[in-house]
Coordinates of N, CA and C in Angstrom, one line a residue:
Y1 N -10.7 8.1 28.6 CA -9.8 7.5 30.0 C -8.6 7.4 29.9
A2 N -8.2 7.3 31.1 CA -6.6 6.9 31.2 C -6.2 5.8 30.5
G3 N -5.0 6.0 29.7 CA -4.5 4.9 28.8 C -5.1 5.0 27.5
A4 N -5.8 6.0 27.0 CA -6.3 6.1 26.0 C -5.1 6.1 24.7
A5 N -5.4 5.8 23.6 CA -4.5 5.9 22.6 C -4.0 7.4 22.3
E6 N -2.9 7.4 21.8 CA -2.4 8.7 21.5 C -2.9 9.1 20.0
P7 N -3.1 10.5 19.8 CA -3.6 11.0 18.3 C -2.8 10.4 17.3
E8 N -1.8 9.9 17.6 CA -0.8 9.6 16.3 C -1.2 8.1 16.0
S9 N -1.9 7.2 17.0 CA -2.2 5.9 16.8 C -2.9 5.8 15.7
E10 N -3.0 4.8 14.7 CA -4.0 4.6 13.7 C -5.4 4.8 13.9
S11 N -5.7 4.0 15.0 CA -7.1 4.3 15.4 C -7.6 5.5 15.8
E12 N -7.1 6.7 16.1 CA -7.2 7.8 16.3 C -7.2 8.7 15.1
T13 N -6.4 8.3 14.2 CA -6.0 9.0 13.0 C -7.2 9.1 12.0
E14 N -7.9 10.2 11.6 CA -8.8 9.9 10.7 C -8.2 10.0 9.4
K15 N -8.7 9.1 8.5 CA -8.0 8.4 7.3 C -8.7 8.8 6.2
E16 N -8.2 9.5 4.9 CA -8.7 9.5 3.8 C -8.5 8.5 2.8
H17 N -9.5 7.9 2.0 CA -8.9 6.7 1.2 C -8.5 7.3 0.0
M18 N -7.4 6.8 -0.6 CA -6.9 7.6 -1.8 C -7.1 6.5 -3.0
F19 N -6.8 5.3 -2.9 CA -7.2 4.2 -4.0 C -6.9 2.8 -3.7
D20 N -7.4 2.0 -4.3 CA -7.4 0.5 -4.2 C -6.5 -0.1 -5.3
K21 N -5.7 -0.9 -5.2 CA -5.0 -1.5 -6.5 C -5.4 -3.0 -6.3
V22 N -6.1 -3.6 -7.1 CA -5.9 -5.3 -7.4 C -4.6 -5.7 -8.1
V23 N -3.8 -6.4 -7.1 CA -2.5 -6.7 -7.4 C -2.6 -7.7 -8.8
T24 N -1.8 -7.6 -9.6 CA -1.4 -8.7 -10.7 C -0.4 -9.6 -10.3
P25 N -0.6 -10.7 -11.2 CA 0.8 -11.8 -11.1 C 2.0 -11.1 -11.0
S26 N 2.1 -9.9 -11.9 CA 3.5 -9.3 -12.0 C 3.7 -8.4 -10.7
D27 N 2.9 -7.7 -10.2 CA 2.9 -7.0 -8.7 C 3.4 -7.9 -7.5
V28 N 3.1 -9.4 -7.8 CA 3.4 -10.1 -6.6 C 4.5 -11.1 -6.8
G29 N 5.0 -11.0 -8.3 CA 5.9 -12.1 -8.8 C 7.2 -11.6 -8.4
K30 N 8.1 -12.2 -9.5 CA 9.6 -11.9 -9.2 C 10.2 -10.5 -9.6
L31 N 9.3 -9.9 -10.2 CA 9.9 -8.2 -10.6 C 9.9 -7.6 -9.5
N32 N 9.3 -8.0 -8.3 CA 9.6 -7.1 -7.2 C 9.2 -5.6 -7.1
R33 N 8.2 -5.5 -7.9 CA 7.5 -4.1 -7.9 C 6.0 -4.0 -8.1
L34 N 5.5 -3.0 -7.4 CA 4.0 -2.7 -7.7 C 3.8 -1.5 -8.6
V35 N 3.2 -1.8 -9.8 CA 2.6 -0.5 -10.5 C 1.6 0.3 -10.1
I36 N 1.8 1.6 -10.0 CA 0.8 2.5 -9.4 C 0.2 3.0 -10.7
P37 N -1.3 3.0 -10.7 CA -1.8 3.4 -12.1 C -1.8 5.0 -12.1
K38 N -1.4 5.2 -13.3 CA -1.1 6.8 -13.5 C -1.9 7.8 -12.8
Q39 N -2.9 7.7 -13.0 CA -3.9 8.7 -12.4 C -3.7 8.9 -11.0
H40 N -3.8 7.7 -10.4 CA -3.4 7.9 -8.8 C -2.2 8.2 -8.3
A41 N -1.1 7.7 -9.3 CA 0.4 8.4 -9.1 C 0.5 9.6 -8.9
E42 N -0.1 10.4 -10.2 CA 0.1 11.8 -10.3 C -0.9 12.7 -9.6
K43 N -1.8 12.0 -9.0 CA -2.8 12.8 -8.1 C -2.1 12.6 -6.6
Y44 N -1.9 11.4 -6.1 CA -1.6 11.4 -4.7 C 0.0 11.4 -4.2
F45 N 0.9 10.9 -5.5 CA 2.2 10.8 -5.2 C 3.0 11.5 -6.4
P46 N 2.9 12.9 -6.6 CA 3.5 13.5 -7.6 C 4.9 13.5 -7.5
L47 N 5.7 13.3 -8.4 CA 7.0 13.5 -8.4 C 7.6 14.9 -9.2
D48 N 8.4 15.6 -8.7 CA 8.9 16.7 -9.2 C 10.1 16.2 -10.0
S49 N 10.4 17.2 -11.1 CA 11.7 16.9 -12.0 C 12.8 16.3 -11.5
A50 N 13.3 16.9 -10.1 CA 14.4 16.3 -9.4 C 14.2 14.9 -9.1
A51 N 13.0 14.5 -8.5 CA 12.6 13.2 -8.0 C 12.7 12.1 -9.1
S52 N 12.1 12.6 -10.4 CA 11.9 11.7 -11.5 C 13.2 11.5 -12.2
E53 N 14.3 12.5 -11.9 CA 15.5 12.2 -12.9 C 16.3 11.4 -11.9
S54 N 16.0 11.5 -10.5 CA 16.8 10.5 -9.6 C 16.3 9.3 -9.4
K55 N 16.6 8.8 -8.4 CA 16.0 7.4 -8.0 C 14.7 7.5 -7.5
G56 N 14.1 8.5 -7.4 CA 12.6 8.6 -6.9 C 12.7 9.1 -5.3
L57 N 11.5 8.7 -4.9 CA 11.2 8.8 -3.3 C 11.2 7.8 -2.5
L58 N 11.4 8.0 -1.3 CA 11.2 6.8 -0.2 C 9.8 7.2 0.3
L59 N 8.8 6.4 0.4 CA 7.5 6.8 1.0 C 7.4 5.6 2.3
T60 N 6.8 6.3 3.2 CA 6.7 5.2 4.3 C 5.2 5.1 4.6
F61 N 4.6 4.0 4.8 CA 3.2 3.5 5.1 C 3.3 2.9 6.3
R62 N 2.0 3.0 7.2 CA 1.9 2.3 8.2 C 0.9 1.1 8.0
D63 N 0.8 -0.2 8.4 CA -0.1 -1.0 8.3 C -1.1 -1.0 9.5
P64 N -2.3 -1.7 9.6 CA -3.1 -1.7 10.6 C -2.5 -2.2 11.7
A65 N -1.5 -2.9 11.8 CA -0.8 -3.4 13.1 C 0.1 -2.2 13.5
G66 N 0.4 -1.2 12.8 CA 1.3 -0.2 13.5 C 2.6 -0.3 12.7
K67 N 2.7 -1.3 11.9 CA 4.2 -1.5 11.4 C 4.4 -0.8 10.0
S68 N 5.6 0.0 10.4 CA 6.0 0.8 9.1 C 6.6 0.2 8.1
W69 N 6.3 0.5 6.7 CA 6.8 -0.1 5.5 C 7.5 1.1 4.6
R70 N 8.6 0.9 4.4 CA 9.2 2.0 3.6 C 9.6 1.2 2.2
F71 N 8.9 2.2 1.0 CA 9.1 1.8 -0.3 C 9.6 2.8 -1.0
R72 N 10.6 2.3 -2.1 CA 11.0 3.2 -3.0 C 9.9 3.5 -4.2
Y73 N 9.7 4.7 -4.6 CA 8.6 5.1 -5.4 C 9.6 5.9 -6.6
S74 N 9.3 5.4 -7.8 CA 9.8 6.1 -8.8 C 8.9 6.1 -10.1
Y75 N 9.5 6.6 -11.3 CA 9.0 6.4 -12.4 C 10.0 5.7 -13.3
W76 N 9.4 4.9 -14.2 CA 10.2 4.1 -15.1 C 10.2 4.8 -16.3
N77 N 10.9 5.4 -17.1 CA 10.9 5.8 -18.5 C 10.7 4.6 -19.5
S78 N 11.5 3.7 -19.2 CA 11.3 2.6 -20.1 C 9.9 1.7 -20.3
S79 N 9.0 1.7 -19.2 CA 7.7 1.2 -19.4 C 6.6 2.4 -19.2
Q80 N 7.2 3.6 -18.8 CA 6.4 4.9 -18.6 C 5.2 4.6 -17.7
S81 N 6.1 3.8 -16.5 CA 5.0 3.5 -15.4 C 5.5 4.1 -14.0
Y82 N 4.6 4.3 -13.1 CA 5.1 4.6 -11.7 C 5.2 3.3 -10.9
V83 N 6.1 3.2 -10.0 CA 6.4 1.8 -9.3 C 6.8 2.1 -8.0
M84 N 6.4 1.1 -7.2 CA 6.9 1.0 -5.7 C 7.7 -0.3 -6.0
T85 N 9.2 -0.2 -5.7 CA 10.1 -1.1 -5.9 C 10.7 -1.6 -4.5
K86 N 12.0 -1.0 -4.0 CA 12.5 -1.5 -2.9 C 11.8 -1.4 -1.7
G87 N 11.5 -2.6 -1.0 CA 10.7 -2.8 0.0 C 9.6 -3.6 -0.2
W88 N 8.9 -3.3 -1.3 CA 7.5 -4.0 -1.8 C 7.5 -5.4 -1.4
S89 N 8.8 -6.2 -2.0 CA 8.9 -7.6 -2.0 C 8.7 -8.3 -0.8
R90 N 9.1 -7.5 0.5 CA 9.2 -7.9 2.0 C 7.4 -7.8 2.4
F91 N 6.9 -6.7 2.0 CA 5.4 -6.4 2.1 C 4.5 -7.8 1.6
V92 N 4.9 -8.2 0.2 CA 4.1 -9.2 -0.3 C 4.5 -10.5 0.5
K93 N 5.7 -10.7 1.0 CA 5.9 -11.9 1.7 C 5.4 -11.8 2.9
D94 N 5.3 -10.8 3.6 CA 4.8 -10.7 5.0 C 3.3 -10.8 5.0
K95 N 2.8 -10.3 4.1 CA 1.1 -10.4 4.2 C 0.5 -11.6 3.3
K96 N 1.7 -12.5 2.4 CA 1.4 -13.6 1.7 C 0.3 -13.2 0.5
L97 N 0.7 -12.1 -0.1 CA -0.3 -11.4 -1.1 C -0.2 -12.2 -2.3
D98 N -1.5 -12.7 -3.1 CA -1.6 -13.4 -4.3 C -2.3 -12.3 -5.3
A99 N -1.9 -12.7 -6.6 CA -2.8 -11.8 -7.5 C -4.2 -11.9 -7.4
G100 N -4.9 -10.7 -7.5 CA -6.4 -10.6 -7.3 C -6.3 -9.9 -5.8
D101 N -5.6 -10.3 -4.9 CA -5.7 -9.6 -3.6 C -5.7 -7.9 -3.9
V102 N -6.5 -7.1 -2.9 CA -6.6 -5.9 -3.1 C -5.8 -5.1 -2.1
V103 N -4.9 -4.2 -2.4 CA -4.1 -3.4 -1.5 C -4.7 -1.9 -1.4
S104 N -5.1 -1.4 -0.5 CA -5.6 0.1 -0.4 C -4.6 1.2 0.3
F105 N -4.7 2.1 -0.2 CA -3.8 3.4 0.2 C -4.7 4.4 0.8
H106 N -4.2 4.8 2.1 CA -5.0 5.9 2.6 C -4.0 7.1 3.2
R107 N -4.5 8.0 3.5 CA -3.6 9.0 4.1 C -4.1 9.8 5.3
A108 N -3.6 10.5 6.2 CA -4.1 11.1 7.3 C -4.9 12.2 6.7
A109 N -6.5 12.3 7.1 CA -7.3 13.3 6.5 C -6.9 14.5 6.9
K110 N -6.4 14.9 8.0 CA -5.8 16.2 8.6 C -4.5 16.1 8.9
D111 N -3.5 17.1 8.7 CA -2.3 17.2 9.1 C -2.1 17.6 10.6
H112 N -1.8 16.9 11.3 CA -1.9 17.4 13.0 C -0.5 18.1 13.2
R113 N 0.2 17.7 12.4 CA 1.7 18.3 12.5 C 2.0 19.5 11.6
N114 N 1.2 20.0 10.9 CA 1.3 21.3 10.2 C 2.6 20.9 9.1
R115 N 2.6 19.7 8.7 CA 3.8 19.4 7.7 C 2.8 18.9 6.3
S116 N 3.7 19.2 5.3 CA 3.1 18.9 4.2 C 2.9 17.4 3.8
D117 N 3.9 16.5 4.4 CA 3.8 15.1 4.2 C 3.0 14.4 5.2
R118 N 1.7 14.3 4.8 CA 0.8 13.3 5.7 C 1.3 11.9 6.0
L119 N 0.6 11.6 7.1 CA 1.0 10.2 7.3 C 0.3 9.5 6.4
L120 N 0.9 8.1 5.9 CA 0.4 7.2 5.0 C 0.0 6.0 5.5
F121 N -1.0 5.3 5.0 CA -1.5 4.1 5.5 C -1.7 3.3 4.5
I122 N -1.2 1.8 4.5 CA -1.4 0.6 3.4 C -2.2 -0.3 4.5
D123 N -3.4 -0.8 3.7 CA -3.9 -2.2 4.0 C -4.2 -3.1 2.9
W124 N -4.7 -4.2 3.1 CA -4.9 -5.1 2.2 C -5.9 -6.2 2.6
R125 N -6.6 -6.7 1.6 CA -7.4 -7.8 1.9 C -7.5 -8.8 0.6
R126 N -7.8 -10.1 1.1 CA -7.9 -11.2 0.1 C -8.9 -10.9 -1.1
R127 N -8.6 -11.5 -2.2 CA -9.5 -11.3 -3.4 C -11.0 -11.6 -3.1
P128 N -12.0 -10.9 -3.5 CA -13.3 -11.3 -3.1 C -13.9 -12.5 -3.3
D129 N -13.1 -13.1 -4.3 CA -13.7 -14.6 -4.7 C -13.4 -15.9 -4.2
V130 N -12.2 -15.8 -3.1 CA -11.4 -16.9 -2.6 C -12.8 -17.3 -1.7
A131 N -13.1 -18.7 -1.9 CA -14.3 -19.4 -1.2 C -13.6 -20.0 0.2
I132 N -14.5 -19.9 1.1 CA -14.0 -20.7 2.4 C -14.3 -22.1 2.0
P133 N -13.1 -22.8 2.5 CA -13.4 -24.3 2.2 C -14.5 -24.9 3.0
P134 N -15.2 -25.8 2.3 CA -16.5 -26.3 3.2 C -16.1 -27.1 4.3
P135 N -16.8 -27.2 5.3 CA -16.6 -28.1 6.4 C -16.2 -29.6 6.1
A136 N -15.5 -30.3 6.8 CA -15.3 -31.6 6.3 C -16.4 -32.5 6.3
T137 N -17.4 -32.3 7.1 CA -18.6 -33.0 7.1 C -19.4 -33.1 5.7
A138 N -18.8 -31.9 4.9 CA -19.6 -31.6 3.4 C -19.1 -32.8 2.4
F139 N -17.9 -33.3 2.8 CA -17.5 -34.2 1.8 C -18.4 -35.5 1.5
S140 N -18.4 -36.1 0.5 CA -19.2 -37.4 0.3 C -18.0 -38.4 0.4
I141 N -18.5 -39.5 1.0 CA -17.5 -40.6 1.3 C -17.5 -41.7 0.1

C-alpha cells in the first residue's frame, strides 16, 4: 500500500542471527568495552592483518528503533581478546544495560546493494531472571 516501508527499513530487512552475548559486569563497567567471544569474532567480524595492526575497524549497527551505533572493533594483544570499544559505553548508558542482560547481533540475510559489507543490527533484552515486582496489594501490612 502507499506509504509502505522502504526495503532498507529494519522491518523489511530479512535478518540472520549471528550470536548473543550475555554481558558481564566488566562489559558494562568502567572498562568501556565489550568482549566478543573469539569464535564469533573470527567468524563474523574477521580482522585482516592491516586492521589488526592498526586501531581496528569501525562497525555500524542499527538498533530496533533505527538508530545507528558505531563501535570501534579491534583485537587486544595484551588480553588476546576481540573487543568493541569506542561508542560502546554510549550504548550501555542509552539502553541502561546491566550485567546479565543479553545483547544480540544480526546482519542482513541478503545484501540488496551488492556490497560485501552487509547491514548490521544490534538488539538487547533484559536478563531472563529479572522478576517483575509484585503489585502493591501483595504486600502484607
